[in-house]
Amino acid sequence: DQQVKQNSPSLSVQEGRISILNCDYTNSMFDYFLWYKKYPAEGPTFLISISSIKDKNEDGRFTVFLNKSAKHLSLHIVPSQPGDSAVYFCAASALGGYQKVTFGTGTKLQVIP
Amino acid sequence: GAVVSQHPSWVICKSGTSVKIECRSLDFQATTMFWYRQFPKQSLMLMATSNEGSKATYEQGVEKDKFLINHASLTLSTLTVTSAHPEDSSFYICSTDLSNYGYTFGSGTRLTVV
């Protein structure tokens, strides 16, 4: 049972435009959500997170939105840059992030110059 | 969809003992498995890449003799933490790369060394 779902395996966006990556979860116990970025031959690196007490968290060009009622979160990248091309993982955890993290299967983002 | 089954989910062991963690690919063959160490609210640290039928490739700073990886079949990769110490306590997670179908992660193993 996939508790964290990223239904789009890939996404292509023009440089300068907004990239929107989506994620859905099923476990209502999840209260801490993370986005990771992964380049080839490297491990996923932490990008941005959000606690369930918030519905938005912003860090520079990256904003994560959380809709608890819909069990949906999204990552917005504005403006998109070619260096943003990578695989992005959505992940969720319980107990404020100190429980194990459950990952989605990833979305490969390609930013076209 | 592809599933990676990871066992055990949690384990408590005494300092100095060894612990084996298994990752099995269900309904597909995994020629490559990635092993990560996971810290709370932080990035996953890639420890090693295991390839079926050959020696694992370890990342810089990861002790090969301490973290033994075996990938003897297309459906099973194991990580053995030898002579575990309290500082080895962490979450360990495996993952496989299904190329166009995305990555599939195991459910993770919480190791506590006392």
Short mmCIF file of C-alpha atoms in Angstrom, two decimals:
data_model
loop_
_atom_site.label_atom_id
_atom_site.label_comp_id
_atom_site.label_asym_id
_atom_site.label_seq_id
_atom_site.Cartn_x
_atom_site.Cartn_y
_atom_site.Cartn_z
CA ASP A 1 0.00 0.00 0.00
CA GLN A 2 1.60 3.21 -1.18
CA GLN A 3 0.96 5.73 1.58
CA VAL A 4 2.68 8.57 -0.23
CA LYS A 5 1.90 8.96 -3.89
CA GLN A 6 3.43 11.02 -6.62
CA ASN A 7 1.31 10.28 -9.63
CA SER A 8 3.40 12.16 -12.16
CA PRO A 9 6.66 10.33 -12.86
CA SER A 10 7.96 13.22 -14.95
CA LEU A 11 7.42 16.90 -15.63
CA SER A 12 8.92 19.31 -18.17
CA VAL A 13 8.87 23.07 -17.63
CA GLN A 14 10.37 26.00 -19.48
CA GLU A 15 13.04 27.99 -17.71
CA GLY A 16 11.55 30.92 -15.83
CA ARG A 17 8.13 29.33 -15.48
CA ILE A 18 6.61 27.77 -12.39
CA SER A 19 7.12 24.10 -11.63
CA ILE A 20 4.41 22.43 -9.57
CA LEU A 21 5.04 18.99 -8.15
CA ASN A 22 2.17 17.21 -6.48
CA CYS A 23 1.93 14.61 -3.77
CA ASP A 24 -0.92 12.79 -2.04
CA TYR A 25 -0.87 10.78 1.16
CA THR A 26 -3.27 8.41 2.81
CA ASN A 27 -2.06 8.04 6.39
CA SER A 28 -3.78 10.55 8.66
CA MET A 29 -1.05 10.05 11.28
CA PHE A 30 1.47 11.88 9.13
CA ASP A 31 2.15 15.32 10.57
CA TYR A 32 5.44 16.31 9.02
CA PHE A 33 6.15 16.47 5.32
CA LEU A 34 9.38 16.86 3.43
CA TRP A 35 10.58 17.34 -0.09
CA TYR A 36 13.89 15.92 -1.22
CA LYS A 37 15.86 16.57 -4.37
CA LYS A 38 18.01 13.93 -5.96
CA TYR A 39 20.68 14.21 -8.61
CA PRO A 40 21.95 11.10 -10.43
CA ALA A 41 24.40 8.98 -8.44
CA GLU A 42 23.70 10.92 -5.25
CA GLY A 43 21.41 10.38 -2.29
CA PRO A 44 18.30 12.52 -1.91
CA THR A 45 19.02 15.82 -0.16
CA PHE A 46 16.57 17.66 2.01
CA LEU A 47 14.93 20.63 0.32
CA ILE A 48 12.05 21.97 2.38
CA SER A 49 9.58 20.74 4.95
CA ILE A 50 6.26 21.64 6.47
CA SER A 51 4.53 20.76 9.69
CA SER A 52 0.85 19.93 9.74
CA ILE A 53 0.15 23.01 11.85
CA LYS A 54 0.96 25.14 8.81
CA ASP A 55 -0.47 25.26 5.32
CA LYS A 56 2.44 27.00 3.64
CA ASN A 57 6.18 27.22 4.01
CA GLU A 58 8.43 29.29 1.80
CA ASP A 59 12.17 29.22 1.29
CA GLY A 60 13.46 31.35 -1.54
CA ARG A 61 12.18 30.01 -4.82
CA PHE A 62 10.64 26.98 -3.14
CA THR A 63 7.20 26.95 -1.52
CA VAL A 64 5.40 23.95 -0.12
CA PHE A 65 1.64 24.00 0.31
CA LEU A 66 -0.25 21.57 2.51
CA ASN A 67 -3.97 20.82 2.25
CA LYS A 68 -4.70 18.55 5.18
CA SER A 69 -8.34 17.97 4.38
CA ALA A 70 -7.42 16.73 0.92
CA LYS A 71 -4.26 14.99 2.18
CA HIS A 72 -2.38 16.75 -0.56
CA LEU A 73 0.78 18.75 -0.75
CA SER A 74 2.59 20.48 -3.53
CA LEU A 75 5.98 21.99 -4.16
CA HIS A 76 6.17 25.17 -6.23
CA ILE A 77 9.43 26.30 -7.77
CA VAL A 78 9.41 29.86 -9.10
CA PRO A 79 11.18 30.71 -11.30
CA SER A 80 12.39 27.33 -12.51
CA GLN A 81 16.05 27.06 -13.45
CA PRO A 82 17.91 24.41 -15.46
CA GLY A 83 19.82 23.46 -12.32
CA ASP A 84 16.52 22.45 -10.75
CA SER A 85 16.37 19.47 -13.11
CA ALA A 86 16.40 16.47 -10.80
CA VAL A 87 14.15 13.88 -9.23
CA TYR A 88 11.97 15.26 -6.45
CA PHE A 89 10.65 13.04 -3.68
CA CYS A 90 7.74 13.81 -1.45
CA ALA A 91 7.99 12.21 1.99
CA ALA A 92 5.96 12.09 5.15
CA SER A 93 6.57 11.27 8.76
CA ALA A 94 4.70 11.06 12.04
CA LEU A 95 5.54 12.39 15.48
CA GLY A 96 6.84 15.69 14.19
CA GLY A 97 9.37 14.16 11.85
CA TYR A 98 11.06 11.85 14.31
CA GLN A 99 9.42 8.72 13.02
CA LYS A 100 10.66 6.97 9.94
CA VAL A 101 10.05 8.81 6.70
CA THR A 102 7.85 7.28 4.03
CA PHE A 103 8.74 8.27 0.50
CA GLY A 104 6.83 8.70 -2.71
CA THR A 105 8.26 7.26 -5.90
CA GLY A 106 9.56 10.57 -7.19
CA THR A 107 8.89 13.01 -10.01
CA LYS A 108 11.61 13.72 -12.53
CA LEU A 109 11.65 17.43 -13.31
CA GLN A 110 13.29 18.71 -16.45
CA VAL A 111 13.69 22.45 -16.82
CA ILE A 112 14.23 23.35 -20.44
CA PRO A 113 16.49 26.34 -21.12
CA GLY B 1 3.17 -1.42 -8.28
CA ALA B 2 6.66 -2.48 -7.40
CA VAL B 3 7.20 -3.14 -3.72
CA VAL B 4 10.37 -3.39 -1.71
CA SER B 5 9.88 -5.28 1.52
CA GLN B 6 12.33 -4.33 4.27
CA HIS B 7 12.77 -6.30 7.50
CA PRO B 8 12.94 -5.94 10.37
CA SER B 9 11.04 -2.69 10.96
CA TRP B 10 12.86 -2.13 14.19
CA VAL B 11 15.55 -3.91 16.13
CA ILE B 12 17.26 -3.40 19.45
CA CYS B 13 20.62 -5.02 19.92
CA LYS B 14 23.45 -5.01 22.39
CA SER B 15 26.65 -3.18 21.66
CA GLY B 16 29.15 -5.46 19.91
CA THR B 17 26.61 -7.67 18.21
CA SER B 18 25.71 -7.79 14.52
CA VAL B 19 22.39 -7.01 12.92
CA LYS B 20 21.19 -8.01 9.46
CA ILE B 21 18.66 -5.95 7.53
CA GLU B 22 16.96 -7.42 4.48
CA CYS B 23 15.39 -5.78 1.48
CA ARG B 24 13.42 -7.93 -0.90
CA SER B 25 11.95 -6.83 -4.18
CA LEU B 26 8.50 -8.30 -4.60
CA ASP B 27 7.21 -9.05 -8.10
CA PHE B 28 10.21 -7.53 -9.84
CA GLN B 29 13.93 -8.04 -10.13
CA ALA B 30 16.25 -5.47 -8.65
CA THR B 31 19.73 -5.55 -10.11
CA THR B 32 20.68 -2.51 -8.06
CA MET B 33 19.73 -1.57 -4.51
CA PHE B 34 20.71 1.60 -2.68
CA TRP B 35 21.27 1.68 1.05
CA TYR B 36 20.77 4.87 3.00
CA ARG B 37 21.12 6.03 6.55
CA GLN B 38 18.43 8.43 7.60
CA PHE B 39 18.64 11.06 10.29
CA PRO B 40 15.57 12.87 11.66
CA LYS B 41 14.54 15.83 9.54
CA GLN B 42 17.69 15.55 7.49
CA SER B 43 18.82 14.22 4.17
CA LEU B 44 19.32 10.59 3.47
CA MET B 45 22.97 9.64 3.43
CA LEU B 46 23.80 7.22 0.67
CA MET B 47 25.92 4.52 2.20
CA ALA B 48 26.41 2.11 -0.66
CA THR B 49 25.06 0.77 -3.89
CA SER B 50 24.67 -2.98 -4.12
CA ASN B 51 24.70 -4.78 -7.44
CA GLU B 52 23.52 -8.31 -7.92
CA GLY B 53 26.42 -10.71 -8.29
CA SER B 54 29.17 -8.19 -7.68
CA LYS B 55 30.76 -6.22 -4.87
CA ALA B 56 28.92 -3.25 -3.47
CA THR B 57 30.14 0.26 -4.12
CA TYR B 58 30.60 2.19 -0.89
CA GLU B 59 30.46 5.94 -0.49
CA GLN B 60 33.42 7.79 0.91
CA GLY B 61 33.59 7.58 4.67
CA VAL B 62 31.47 4.42 4.96
CA GLU B 63 33.35 1.51 6.51
CA LYS B 64 33.10 -1.51 4.27
CA ASP B 65 33.99 -3.95 7.02
CA LYS B 66 31.40 -2.52 9.35
CA PHE B 67 28.50 -2.33 6.93
CA LEU B 68 28.52 -5.55 4.97
CA ILE B 69 26.32 -5.63 1.92
CA ASN B 70 25.34 -8.75 0.05
CA HIS B 71 23.24 -8.86 -3.11
CA ALA B 72 23.27 -12.52 -3.92
CA SER B 73 20.07 -12.64 -5.93
CA LEU B 74 17.91 -10.37 -8.02
CA THR B 75 15.32 -10.18 -5.28
CA LEU B 76 17.36 -9.87 -2.09
CA SER B 77 19.92 -7.42 -0.79
CA THR B 78 21.13 -7.42 2.81
CA LEU B 79 22.95 -4.93 4.98
CA THR B 80 24.72 -6.30 8.05
CA VAL B 81 25.87 -3.88 10.70
CA THR B 82 28.77 -5.65 12.37
CA SER B 83 29.93 -4.99 15.92
CA ALA B 84 27.24 -2.39 16.34
CA HIS B 85 27.79 0.57 18.63
CA PRO B 86 25.33 3.12 20.01
CA GLU B 87 26.44 5.66 17.41
CA ASP B 88 25.15 3.27 14.73
CA SER B 89 21.62 3.78 16.04
CA SER B 90 19.60 5.27 13.22
CA PHE B 91 17.05 4.53 10.55
CA TYR B 92 18.34 2.49 7.63
CA ILE B 93 16.40 2.44 4.40
CA CYS B 94 16.85 0.73 1.07
CA SER B 95 15.70 1.81 -2.34
CA THR B 96 15.73 0.56 -5.87
CA ASP B 97 15.61 2.49 -9.11
CA LEU B 98 13.04 1.37 -11.62
CA SER B 99 14.14 3.95 -14.18
CA ASN B 100 11.04 5.33 -15.83
CA TYR B 101 8.83 3.90 -13.11
CA GLY B 102 10.45 5.82 -10.30
CA TYR B 103 12.18 4.82 -7.12
CA THR B 104 10.74 2.41 -4.61
CA PHE B 105 11.83 2.69 -1.01
CA GLY B 106 11.71 0.06 1.68
CA SER B 107 9.77 0.81 4.82
CA GLY B 108 12.90 1.44 6.82
CA THR B 109 14.56 -0.23 9.80
CA ARG B 110 15.05 1.54 13.09
CA LEU B 111 18.19 0.24 14.73
CA THR B 112 18.80 0.96 18.40
CA VAL B 113 22.07 -0.21 19.88
CA VAL B 114 22.17 -0.32 23.67
#
